[in-house]
Amino acid sequence: QKEVEQNSGPLSVPEGAIASLNCTYSDRGSQSFFWYRQYSGKSPELIMSIYSNGDKEDGRFTAQLNKASQYVSLLIRDSQPSDSATYLCAVNKSGGGADGLTFGKGTHLIIQP
Amino acid sequence: ETGVTQSPTHLIKTRGQQVTLRCSSQSGHNTVSWYQQALGQGPQFIFQYYREEENGRGNFPPRFSGLQFPNYSSELNVNALELDDSALYLCASSRSGRSADTQYFGPGTRLTVL
């Protein structure tokens, strides 16, 4: 079983709609969860971090965490063409941080004008 | 802009050669992590340096080594380059080595091994 799984897509969403990106992880000891956005040829850029069960909202973005189901999601409201990118889910397993971040392969999101 | 810088931007080497990549961390950050990102894949953790000591390591062979300097900048060295080492190498800095700390990525170094 892969440690962090994401649907690679592409996920195509009309402009103005809600984009829903999902991620599951295998290690129940995981404590910190991050969503990064990566444009083609660029480096990952932090969108959201989440540490506790429930929802966390930041502007048009909402991260959702369910540790019992080992599931993290990212919702993007009012999707814009500039949101077209690969979205990477990252998990930090250990409390000390020494394992680094474990990333999924990313979901390629396309916002159709 | 994260304040994390990397050099060089691009690099072409031949198989068997050695390479050194450099990273300057964001002001106030004492931890640097290195990742390798192959095309179409998520970044893979190579190792982390915290206050000049290797703090953790991923599943990479010993020919991948690193250093962190007193100003918290860091180097990644790769010996005996192989074709599969061709990738985007990312450096990320964070305030400390704790798992909750956000890691901010530099622009990356694109390494091509011929």
XYZ file of N, CA and C in Angstrom, chain B residues 15-102:
264
model
N 27.169 10.612 -16.569
C 27.158 9.480 -15.638
C 28.536 9.270 -15.020
N 28.557 9.051 -13.722
C 29.809 8.828 -13.009
C 30.391 10.086 -12.376
N 29.950 11.260 -12.828
C 30.463 12.498 -12.257
C 29.856 12.770 -10.881
N 30.353 13.823 -10.254
C 29.866 14.250 -8.948
C 29.256 15.640 -9.089
N 28.268 15.942 -8.223
C 27.618 17.249 -8.301
C 27.360 17.783 -6.899
N 27.416 19.106 -6.774
C 27.094 19.781 -5.516
C 26.013 20.812 -5.778
N 24.934 20.724 -5.031
C 23.839 21.683 -5.133
C 23.787 22.483 -3.839
N 23.376 23.746 -3.948
C 23.417 24.644 -2.793
C 22.055 25.243 -2.480
N 21.869 25.540 -1.201
C 20.583 26.067 -0.738
C 20.821 27.049 0.396
N 20.162 28.186 0.321
C 20.175 29.133 1.433
C 18.787 29.174 2.059
N 18.732 28.962 3.345
C 17.437 28.874 4.016
C 16.840 30.260 4.245
N 15.553 30.262 4.542
C 14.848 31.506 4.843
C 15.344 32.057 6.175
N 15.359 33.373 6.286
C 15.799 34.010 7.524
C 14.990 33.499 8.713
N 15.693 33.128 9.795
C 15.023 32.641 10.994
C 14.793 31.140 11.016
N 15.149 30.463 9.942
C 14.979 29.012 9.857
C 16.313 28.309 10.078
N 16.291 27.221 10.904
C 17.532 26.509 11.182
C 17.538 25.086 10.639
N 16.499 24.731 9.881
C 16.372 23.365 9.384
C 16.218 23.374 7.864
N 16.974 22.506 7.217
C 16.893 22.371 5.761
C 16.644 20.911 5.412
N 15.672 20.684 4.548
C 15.374 19.340 4.048
C 15.579 19.320 2.541
N 16.041 18.207 2.040
C 16.264 18.038 0.601
C 15.333 16.963 0.062
N 14.810 17.217 -1.134
C 13.900 16.297 -1.793
C 14.325 16.115 -3.243
N 14.017 14.938 -3.777
C 14.221 14.645 -5.196
C 12.852 14.450 -5.826
N 12.584 15.149 -6.918
C 11.313 14.996 -7.604
C 11.545 14.576 -9.047
N 11.243 13.319 -9.326
C 11.315 12.823 -10.699
C 10.066 13.287 -11.452
N 10.158 13.283 -12.749
C 9.057 13.766 -13.587
C 7.779 12.965 -13.323
N 6.682 13.677 -13.043
C 5.407 13.008 -12.828
C 5.225 12.391 -11.454
N 6.181 12.609 -10.566
C 6.120 12.045 -9.215
C 6.077 13.154 -8.176
N 5.678 12.781 -6.956
C 5.792 13.724 -5.861
C 7.232 13.766 -5.359
N 7.606 14.825 -4.655
C 8.956 14.889 -4.095
C 9.205 13.728 -3.129
N 10.444 13.233 -3.129
C 10.850 12.177 -2.192
C 11.912 12.721 -1.259
N 11.734 12.455 0.019
C 12.619 12.962 1.066
C 13.985 12.304 0.984
N 15.040 13.136 0.904
C 16.412 12.618 0.887
C 16.967 12.640 2.300
N 17.095 13.818 2.884
C 17.520 13.972 4.279
C 17.213 15.359 4.783
N 17.376 15.510 6.091
C 17.118 16.777 6.760
C 18.308 17.130 7.636
N 18.653 18.417 7.656
C 19.709 18.914 8.527
C 19.114 19.917 9.504
N 19.457 19.719 10.763
C 18.990 20.593 11.849
C 20.211 21.004 12.653
N 20.468 22.298 12.701
C 21.615 22.829 13.451
C 22.895 22.070 13.116
N 23.143 21.928 11.826
C 24.383 21.387 11.261
C 24.531 19.864 11.390
N 23.500 19.167 11.893
C 23.572 17.723 12.025
C 22.481 17.076 11.158
N 22.802 15.914 10.562
C 21.774 15.187 9.828
C 20.746 14.672 10.835
N 19.497 15.046 10.624
C 18.429 14.813 11.586
C 17.522 13.653 11.176
N 17.627 13.238 9.936
C 16.771 12.173 9.422
C 17.116 11.925 7.975
N 16.835 10.737 7.496
C 17.227 10.362 6.141
C 16.167 9.461 5.522
N 15.889 9.686 4.253
C 14.983 8.823 3.510
C 15.731 7.652 2.909
N 15.085 6.970 1.995
C 15.637 5.753 1.405
C 16.533 6.078 0.210
N 17.626 6.749 0.471
C 18.598 7.098 -0.561
C 19.961 6.532 -0.174
N 20.758 6.103 -1.178
C 22.051 5.478 -0.895
C 23.057 6.488 -0.352
N 24.156 5.988 0.240
C 25.166 6.874 0.850
C 25.846 7.818 -0.124
N 25.740 7.561 -1.440
C 26.370 8.496 -2.380
C 25.646 9.851 -2.393
N 24.484 9.912 -1.755
C 23.813 11.184 -1.505
C 24.245 11.646 -0.105
N 24.938 12.765 -0.044
C 25.396 13.257 1.248
C 25.163 14.758 1.311
N 25.289 15.296 2.518
C 25.015 16.717 2.654
C 25.815 17.366 3.755
N 25.637 18.661 3.815
C 26.266 19.476 4.857
C 25.321 20.607 5.198
N 25.413 21.080 6.440
C 24.760 22.336 6.785
C 25.805 23.208 7.472
N 25.803 24.469 7.147
C 26.818 25.397 7.646
C 26.267 26.216 8.807
N 27.159 26.901 9.552
C 26.691 27.680 10.712
C 25.622 28.714 10.380
N 25.583 29.199 9.149
C 24.526 30.146 8.790
C 23.261 29.423 8.305
N 23.227 28.110 8.464
C 22.112 27.221 8.136
C 21.917 26.988 6.643
N 22.779 27.528 5.806
C 22.725 27.131 4.404
C 23.183 25.680 4.288
N 22.938 25.074 3.145
C 23.185 23.638 3.042
C 23.660 23.265 1.653
N 24.343 22.144 1.581
C 24.760 21.555 0.315
C 24.259 20.126 0.223
N 23.928 19.724 -0.997
C 23.627 18.328 -1.312
C 24.694 17.868 -2.292
N 25.387 16.790 -1.968
C 26.393 16.219 -2.844
C 25.932 14.852 -3.327
N 26.085 14.621 -4.604
C 25.763 13.315 -5.168
C 26.987 12.821 -5.921
N 27.504 11.668 -5.510
C 28.652 11.056 -6.170
C 28.205 9.995 -7.162
N 29.093 9.658 -8.076
C 28.858 8.551 -9.023
C 27.471 8.656 -9.635
N 27.207 9.770 -10.297
C 25.883 10.034 -10.845
C 25.403 8.920 -11.760
N 24.112 8.613 -11.624
C 23.453 7.635 -12.483
C 22.368 8.354 -13.296
N 21.959 7.706 -14.390
C 20.946 8.321 -15.245
C 19.667 8.628 -14.465
N 19.308 7.732 -13.533
C 18.086 7.897 -12.740
C 18.161 9.049 -11.743
N 19.323 9.639 -11.595
C 19.452 10.804 -10.707
C 18.921 12.067 -11.368
N 18.613 11.993 -12.645
C 18.019 13.137 -13.342
C 16.675 13.468 -12.698
N 16.550 14.694 -12.195
C 15.346 15.067 -11.447
C 15.433 16.543 -11.075
N 14.345 17.027 -10.483
C 14.330 18.345 -9.855
C 14.693 18.150 -8.385
N 15.729 18.831 -7.934
C 16.151 18.727 -6.535
C 15.672 19.964 -5.789
N 14.898 19.699 -4.765
C 14.247 20.764 -4.004
C 14.817 20.850 -2.603
N 15.041 22.065 -2.189
C 15.460 22.339 -0.827
C 14.284 23.024 -0.126
N 14.039 22.662 1.119
C 12.969 23.298 1.880
C 13.518 23.707 3.236
N 13.178 24.892 3.675
C 13.623 25.293 5.001
C 12.418 25.412 5.939
N 12.671 25.212 7.226
C 11.625 25.320 8.232
C 12.231 25.896 9.508
N 11.338 26.368 10.381
C 11.786 27.073 11.577
C 12.559 26.151 12.520
N 12.121 24.874 12.587
C 12.834 23.891 13.400
C 12.609 22.532 12.767
N 13.087 21.483 13.394
C 12.939 20.143 12.849
C 11.644 19.463 13.257
N 10.704 20.204 13.888
C 9.467 19.581 14.336
C 8.523 19.289 13.169
N 7.742 18.229 13.296
C 6.875 17.803 12.184
C 5.817 18.836 11.858
N 5.410 19.629 12.852
C 4.332 20.589 12.604
C 4.806 21.807 11.837
N 6.115 22.002 11.758
C 6.629 23.198 11.101
C 6.444 23.104 9.592
N 5.966 24.169 9.031
C 5.786 24.219 7.590
C 7.144 24.293 6.901
